[in-house]
mmCIF file of C-alpha atoms in Angstrom:
data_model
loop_
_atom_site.group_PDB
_atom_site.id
_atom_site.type_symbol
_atom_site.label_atom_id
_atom_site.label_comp_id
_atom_site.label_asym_id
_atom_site.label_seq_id
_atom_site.Cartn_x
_atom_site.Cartn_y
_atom_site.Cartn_z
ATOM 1 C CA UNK A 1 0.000 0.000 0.000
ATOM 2 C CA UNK A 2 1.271 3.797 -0.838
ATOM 3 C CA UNK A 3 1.455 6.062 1.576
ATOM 4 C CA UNK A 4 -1.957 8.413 1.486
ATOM 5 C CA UNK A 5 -1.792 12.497 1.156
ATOM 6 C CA UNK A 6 -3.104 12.789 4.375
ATOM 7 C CA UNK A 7 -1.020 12.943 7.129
ATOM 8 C CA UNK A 8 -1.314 10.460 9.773
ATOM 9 C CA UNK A 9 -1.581 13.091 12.299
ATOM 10 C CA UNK A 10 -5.182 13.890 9.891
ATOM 11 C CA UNK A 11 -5.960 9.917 9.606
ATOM 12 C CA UNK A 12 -5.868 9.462 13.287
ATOM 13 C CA UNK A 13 -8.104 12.416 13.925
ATOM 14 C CA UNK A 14 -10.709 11.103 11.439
ATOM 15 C CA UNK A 15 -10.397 7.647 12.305
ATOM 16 C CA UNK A 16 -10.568 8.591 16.103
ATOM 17 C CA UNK A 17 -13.498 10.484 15.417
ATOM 18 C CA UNK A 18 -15.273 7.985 13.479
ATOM 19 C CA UNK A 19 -14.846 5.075 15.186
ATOM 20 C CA UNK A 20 -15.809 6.490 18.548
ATOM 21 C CA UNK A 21 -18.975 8.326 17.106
ATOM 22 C CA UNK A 22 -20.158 5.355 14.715
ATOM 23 C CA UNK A 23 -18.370 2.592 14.963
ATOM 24 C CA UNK A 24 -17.582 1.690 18.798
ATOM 25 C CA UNK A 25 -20.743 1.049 19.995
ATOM 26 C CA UNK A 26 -21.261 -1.707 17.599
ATOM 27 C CA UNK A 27 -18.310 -3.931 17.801
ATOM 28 C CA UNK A 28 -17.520 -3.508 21.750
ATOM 29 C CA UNK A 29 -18.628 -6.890 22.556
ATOM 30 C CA UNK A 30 -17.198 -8.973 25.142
ATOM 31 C CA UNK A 31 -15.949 -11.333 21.899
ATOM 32 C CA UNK A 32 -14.348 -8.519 20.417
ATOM 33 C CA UNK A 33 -12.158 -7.124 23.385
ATOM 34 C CA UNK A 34 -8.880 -6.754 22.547
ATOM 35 C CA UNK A 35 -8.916 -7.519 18.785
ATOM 36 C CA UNK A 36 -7.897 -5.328 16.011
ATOM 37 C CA UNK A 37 -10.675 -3.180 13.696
ATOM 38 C CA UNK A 38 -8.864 -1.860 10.772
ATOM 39 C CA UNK A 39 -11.572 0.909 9.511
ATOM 40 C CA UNK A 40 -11.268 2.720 5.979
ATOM 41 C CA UNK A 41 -12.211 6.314 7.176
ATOM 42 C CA UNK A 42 -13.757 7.437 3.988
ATOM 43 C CA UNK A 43 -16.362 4.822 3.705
ATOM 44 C CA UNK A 44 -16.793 3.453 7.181
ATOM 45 C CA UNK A 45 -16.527 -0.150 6.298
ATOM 46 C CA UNK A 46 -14.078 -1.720 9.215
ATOM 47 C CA UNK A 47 -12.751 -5.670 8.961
ATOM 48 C CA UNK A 48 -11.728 -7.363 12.340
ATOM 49 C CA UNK A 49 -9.552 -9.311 13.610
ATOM 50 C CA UNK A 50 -6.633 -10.723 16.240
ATOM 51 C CA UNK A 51 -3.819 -9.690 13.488
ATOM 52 C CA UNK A 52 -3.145 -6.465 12.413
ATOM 53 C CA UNK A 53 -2.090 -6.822 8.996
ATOM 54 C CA UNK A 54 -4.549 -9.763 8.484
ATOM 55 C CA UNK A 55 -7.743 -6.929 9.459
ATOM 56 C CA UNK A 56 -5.550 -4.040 7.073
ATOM 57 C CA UNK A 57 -5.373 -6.739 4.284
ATOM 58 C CA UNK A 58 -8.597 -8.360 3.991
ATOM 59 C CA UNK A 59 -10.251 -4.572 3.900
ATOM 60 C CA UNK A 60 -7.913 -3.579 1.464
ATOM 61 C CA UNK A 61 -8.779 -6.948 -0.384
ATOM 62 C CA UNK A 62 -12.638 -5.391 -0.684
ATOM 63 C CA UNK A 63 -11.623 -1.945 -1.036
ATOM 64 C CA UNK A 64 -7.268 -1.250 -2.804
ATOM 65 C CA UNK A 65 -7.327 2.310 -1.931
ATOM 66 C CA UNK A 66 -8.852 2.382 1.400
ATOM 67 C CA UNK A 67 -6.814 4.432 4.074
ATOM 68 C CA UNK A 68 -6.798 2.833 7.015
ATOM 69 C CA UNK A 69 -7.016 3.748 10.961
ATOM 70 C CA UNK A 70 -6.522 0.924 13.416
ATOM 71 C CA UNK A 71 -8.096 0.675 17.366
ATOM 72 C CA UNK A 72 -7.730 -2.071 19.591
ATOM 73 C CA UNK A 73 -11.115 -2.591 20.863
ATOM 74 C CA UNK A 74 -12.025 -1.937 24.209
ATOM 75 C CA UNK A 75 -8.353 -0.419 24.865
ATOM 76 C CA UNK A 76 -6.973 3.286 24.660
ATOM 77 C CA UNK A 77 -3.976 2.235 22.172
ATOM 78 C CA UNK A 78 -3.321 -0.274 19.923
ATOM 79 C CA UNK A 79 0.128 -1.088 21.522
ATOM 80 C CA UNK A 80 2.253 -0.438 24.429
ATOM 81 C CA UNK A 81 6.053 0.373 23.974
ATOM 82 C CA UNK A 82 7.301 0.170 27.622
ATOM 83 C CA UNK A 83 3.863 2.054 28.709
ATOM 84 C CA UNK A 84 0.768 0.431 29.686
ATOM 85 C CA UNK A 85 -2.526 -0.477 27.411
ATOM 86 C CA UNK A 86 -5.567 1.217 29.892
ATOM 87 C CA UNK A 87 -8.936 -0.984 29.088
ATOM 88 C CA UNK A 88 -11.847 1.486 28.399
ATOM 89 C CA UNK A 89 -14.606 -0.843 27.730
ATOM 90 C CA UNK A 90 -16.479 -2.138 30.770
ATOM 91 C CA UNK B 1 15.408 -22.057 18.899
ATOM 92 C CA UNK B 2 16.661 -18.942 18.553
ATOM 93 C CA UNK B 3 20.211 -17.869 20.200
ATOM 94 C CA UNK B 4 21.293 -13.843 21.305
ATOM 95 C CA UNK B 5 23.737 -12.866 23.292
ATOM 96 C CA UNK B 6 24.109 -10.168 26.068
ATOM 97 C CA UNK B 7 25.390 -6.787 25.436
ATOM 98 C CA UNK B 8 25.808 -4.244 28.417
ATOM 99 C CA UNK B 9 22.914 -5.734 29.805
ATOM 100 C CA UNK B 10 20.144 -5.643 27.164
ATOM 101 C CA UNK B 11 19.293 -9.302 26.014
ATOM 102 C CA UNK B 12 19.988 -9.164 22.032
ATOM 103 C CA UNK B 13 18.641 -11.320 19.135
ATOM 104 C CA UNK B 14 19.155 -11.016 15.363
ATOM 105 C CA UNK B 15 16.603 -10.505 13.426
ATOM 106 C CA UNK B 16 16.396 -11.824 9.505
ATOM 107 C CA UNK B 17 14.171 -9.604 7.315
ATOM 108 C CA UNK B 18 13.370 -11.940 4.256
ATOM 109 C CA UNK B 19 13.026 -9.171 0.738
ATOM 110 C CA UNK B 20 11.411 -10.517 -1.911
ATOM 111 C CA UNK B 21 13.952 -11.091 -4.712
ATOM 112 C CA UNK B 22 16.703 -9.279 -2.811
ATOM 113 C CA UNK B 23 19.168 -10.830 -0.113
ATOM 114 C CA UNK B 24 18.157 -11.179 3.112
ATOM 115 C CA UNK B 25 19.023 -8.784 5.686
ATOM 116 C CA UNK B 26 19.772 -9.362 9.555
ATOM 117 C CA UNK B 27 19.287 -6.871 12.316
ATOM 118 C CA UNK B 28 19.954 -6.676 15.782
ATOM 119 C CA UNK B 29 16.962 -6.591 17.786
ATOM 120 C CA UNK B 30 16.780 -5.717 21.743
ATOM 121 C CA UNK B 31 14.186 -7.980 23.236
ATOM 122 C CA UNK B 32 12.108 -5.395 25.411
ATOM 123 C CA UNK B 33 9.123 -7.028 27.664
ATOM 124 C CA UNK B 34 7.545 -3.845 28.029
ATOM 125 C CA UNK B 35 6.642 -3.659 24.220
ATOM 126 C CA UNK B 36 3.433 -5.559 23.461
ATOM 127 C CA UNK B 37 3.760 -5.410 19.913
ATOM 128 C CA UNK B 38 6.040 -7.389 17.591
ATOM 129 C CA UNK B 39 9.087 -5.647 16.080
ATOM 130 C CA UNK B 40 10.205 -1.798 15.986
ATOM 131 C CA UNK B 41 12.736 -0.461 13.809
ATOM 132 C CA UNK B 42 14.035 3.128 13.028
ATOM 133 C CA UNK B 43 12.121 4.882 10.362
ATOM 134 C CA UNK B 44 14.787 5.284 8.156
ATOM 135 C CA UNK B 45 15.553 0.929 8.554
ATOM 136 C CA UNK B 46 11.883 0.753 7.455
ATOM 137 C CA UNK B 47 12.286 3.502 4.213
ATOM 138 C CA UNK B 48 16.119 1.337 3.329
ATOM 139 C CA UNK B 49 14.205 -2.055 3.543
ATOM 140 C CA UNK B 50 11.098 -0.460 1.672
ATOM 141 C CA UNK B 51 8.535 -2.355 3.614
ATOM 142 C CA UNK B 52 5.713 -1.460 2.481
ATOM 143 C CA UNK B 53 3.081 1.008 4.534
ATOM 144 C CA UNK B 54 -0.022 -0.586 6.201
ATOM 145 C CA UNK B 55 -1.165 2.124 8.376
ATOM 146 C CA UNK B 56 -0.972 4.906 11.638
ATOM 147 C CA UNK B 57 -1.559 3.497 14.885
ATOM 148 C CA UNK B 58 -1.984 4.923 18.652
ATOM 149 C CA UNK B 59 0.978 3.386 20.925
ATOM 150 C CA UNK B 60 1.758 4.119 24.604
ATOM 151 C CA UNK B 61 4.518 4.959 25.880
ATOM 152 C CA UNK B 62 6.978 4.702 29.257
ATOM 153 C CA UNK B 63 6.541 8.280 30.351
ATOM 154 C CA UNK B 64 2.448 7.781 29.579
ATOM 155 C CA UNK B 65 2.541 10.036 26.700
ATOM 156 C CA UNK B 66 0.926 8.750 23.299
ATOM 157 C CA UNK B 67 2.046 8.806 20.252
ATOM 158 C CA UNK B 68 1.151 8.542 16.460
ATOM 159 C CA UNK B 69 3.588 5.808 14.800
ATOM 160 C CA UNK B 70 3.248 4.261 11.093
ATOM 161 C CA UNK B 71 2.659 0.400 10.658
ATOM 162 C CA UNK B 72 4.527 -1.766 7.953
ATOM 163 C CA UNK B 73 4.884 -5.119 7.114
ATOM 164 C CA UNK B 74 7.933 -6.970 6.847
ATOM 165 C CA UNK B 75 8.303 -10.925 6.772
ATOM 166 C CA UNK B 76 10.844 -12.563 8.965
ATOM 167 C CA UNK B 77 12.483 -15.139 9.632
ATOM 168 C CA UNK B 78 12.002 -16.638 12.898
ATOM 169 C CA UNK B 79 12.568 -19.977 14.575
ATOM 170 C CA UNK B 80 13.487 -20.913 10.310
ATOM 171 C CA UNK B 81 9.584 -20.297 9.635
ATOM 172 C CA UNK B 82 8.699 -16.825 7.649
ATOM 173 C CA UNK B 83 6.155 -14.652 9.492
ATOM 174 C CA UNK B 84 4.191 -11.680 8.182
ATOM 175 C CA UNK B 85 4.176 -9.294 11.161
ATOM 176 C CA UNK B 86 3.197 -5.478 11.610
ATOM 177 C CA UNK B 87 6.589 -3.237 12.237
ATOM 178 C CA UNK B 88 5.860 -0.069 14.030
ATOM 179 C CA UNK B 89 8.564 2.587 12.586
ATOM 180 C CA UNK B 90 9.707 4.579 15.401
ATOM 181 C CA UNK B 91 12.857 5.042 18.075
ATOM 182 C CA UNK B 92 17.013 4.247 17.410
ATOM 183 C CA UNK B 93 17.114 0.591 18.479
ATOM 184 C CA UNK B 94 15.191 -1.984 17.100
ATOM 185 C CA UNK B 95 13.467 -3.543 19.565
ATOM 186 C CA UNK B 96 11.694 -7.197 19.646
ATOM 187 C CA UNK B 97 8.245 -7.388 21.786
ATOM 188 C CA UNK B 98 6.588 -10.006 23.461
ATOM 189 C CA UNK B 99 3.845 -10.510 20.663
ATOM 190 C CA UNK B 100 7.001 -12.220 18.941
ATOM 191 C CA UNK B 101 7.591 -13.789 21.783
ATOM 192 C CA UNK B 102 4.001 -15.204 22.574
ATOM 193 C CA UNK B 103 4.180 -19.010 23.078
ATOM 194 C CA UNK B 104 7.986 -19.664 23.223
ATOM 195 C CA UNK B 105 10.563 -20.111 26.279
ATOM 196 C CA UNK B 106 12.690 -17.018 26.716
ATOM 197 C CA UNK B 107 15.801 -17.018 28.858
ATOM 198 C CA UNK B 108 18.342 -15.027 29.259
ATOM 199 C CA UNK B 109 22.002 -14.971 31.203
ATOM 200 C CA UNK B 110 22.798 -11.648 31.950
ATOM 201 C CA UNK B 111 26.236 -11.023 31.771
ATOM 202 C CA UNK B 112 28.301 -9.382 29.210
ATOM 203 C CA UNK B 113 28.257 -11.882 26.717
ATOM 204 C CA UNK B 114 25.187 -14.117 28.128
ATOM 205 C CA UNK B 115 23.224 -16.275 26.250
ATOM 206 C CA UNK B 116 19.391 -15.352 25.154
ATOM 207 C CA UNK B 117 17.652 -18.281 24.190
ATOM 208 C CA UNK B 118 14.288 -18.471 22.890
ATOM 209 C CA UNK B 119 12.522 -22.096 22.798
ATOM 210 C CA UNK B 120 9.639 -23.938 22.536
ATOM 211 C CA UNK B 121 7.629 -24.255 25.963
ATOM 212 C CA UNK B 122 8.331 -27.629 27.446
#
């Protein structure tokens, strides 16, 4: 995948935005905690799953030119790098 | 299994980066518990090996801050089977995280010049 125009500064405010206004309230089941939603935040349409690059692929499988935010659901980050992950689902 | 060695007290492994049609490179890793995620390497490692871009992520760090990193792909060589796994392009040292580590033995002798192994779970 090419890198979009917008910056990812811009595809994390969108994506933020969306997925906590739309898309959160949907897939925030007790199945789903902790997996990966890779969302395309010009259409909406997300793909999830326990791999990262599995979820980004199979969404760019449906839709090539989809750019892509990533959550980890139920959690405030998507990965910890010496910090901590803080759970914000109940 | 999968041998490192100690250097001034940070357990090290070396990492091989499999390139399609190009040779293979190795890099030295730190293995760093506190990472949850599978691989980092330096931005400018990640534009050299031209792995290609999946995405911007949400990662938090040490001091509680959080950042904005990119995502790429790379496919490794580890324990002599390739993996496809996501490399978050940030910081100086490449560091190896515990995702990578998820399921295997890891031990580690720390002195100067200690062995790091990392095995299969008896």
């Amino acid at each position: 995948m090419d890198y979009p125009n917008l910056s990812r500064e811009e595809i994390a405010q969108r994506g933020e935005k969306l997925y906590q206004q739309s898309i959160r309230t949907q897939v925030e089941t007790a199945e789903n905690i902790g997996k990966i939603i890779a969302i395309n935040i010009t259409t909406g349409d997300y793909e999830i799953d326990d791999d990262l690059i599995v979820a980004c692929h199979r969404l760019q499988t449906k839709q090539p030119n989809a750019i892509i935010w990533t959550e980890r659901i139920g959690y405030d980050a998507v990965y910890a790098v010496g910090g901590t992950l803080v759970r914000t689902a109940l | 299994m999968i041998h490192g060695t100690v250097v001034g007290l940070q357990a090290t492994i070396s990492i091989t980066i499999c390139r399609l049609g190009r040779a293979e490179v190795e890099i030295e890793c730190v293995v760093d518990t506190g990472f949850e995620g599978f691989l980092t390497l330096p931005s400018t490692v990640v534009t050299d090996l031209d792995l290609p871009y999946v995405a911007p992520i949400k990662a938090n760090l040490a001091d509680n801050s959080r950042i904005i990193t990119n995502v790429h792909q790379a496919t490794i060589l580890w324990n002599r089977a390739e993996r496809i796994i996501p490399v978050l392009a940030m910081g100086r040292r490449p560091l190896i995280g515990t995702a990578l580590l998820q399921d295997y033995h890891l031990s580690i002798d720390f002195c100067e010049g200690g062995t790091v192994l990392v095995d299969d779970i008896m």
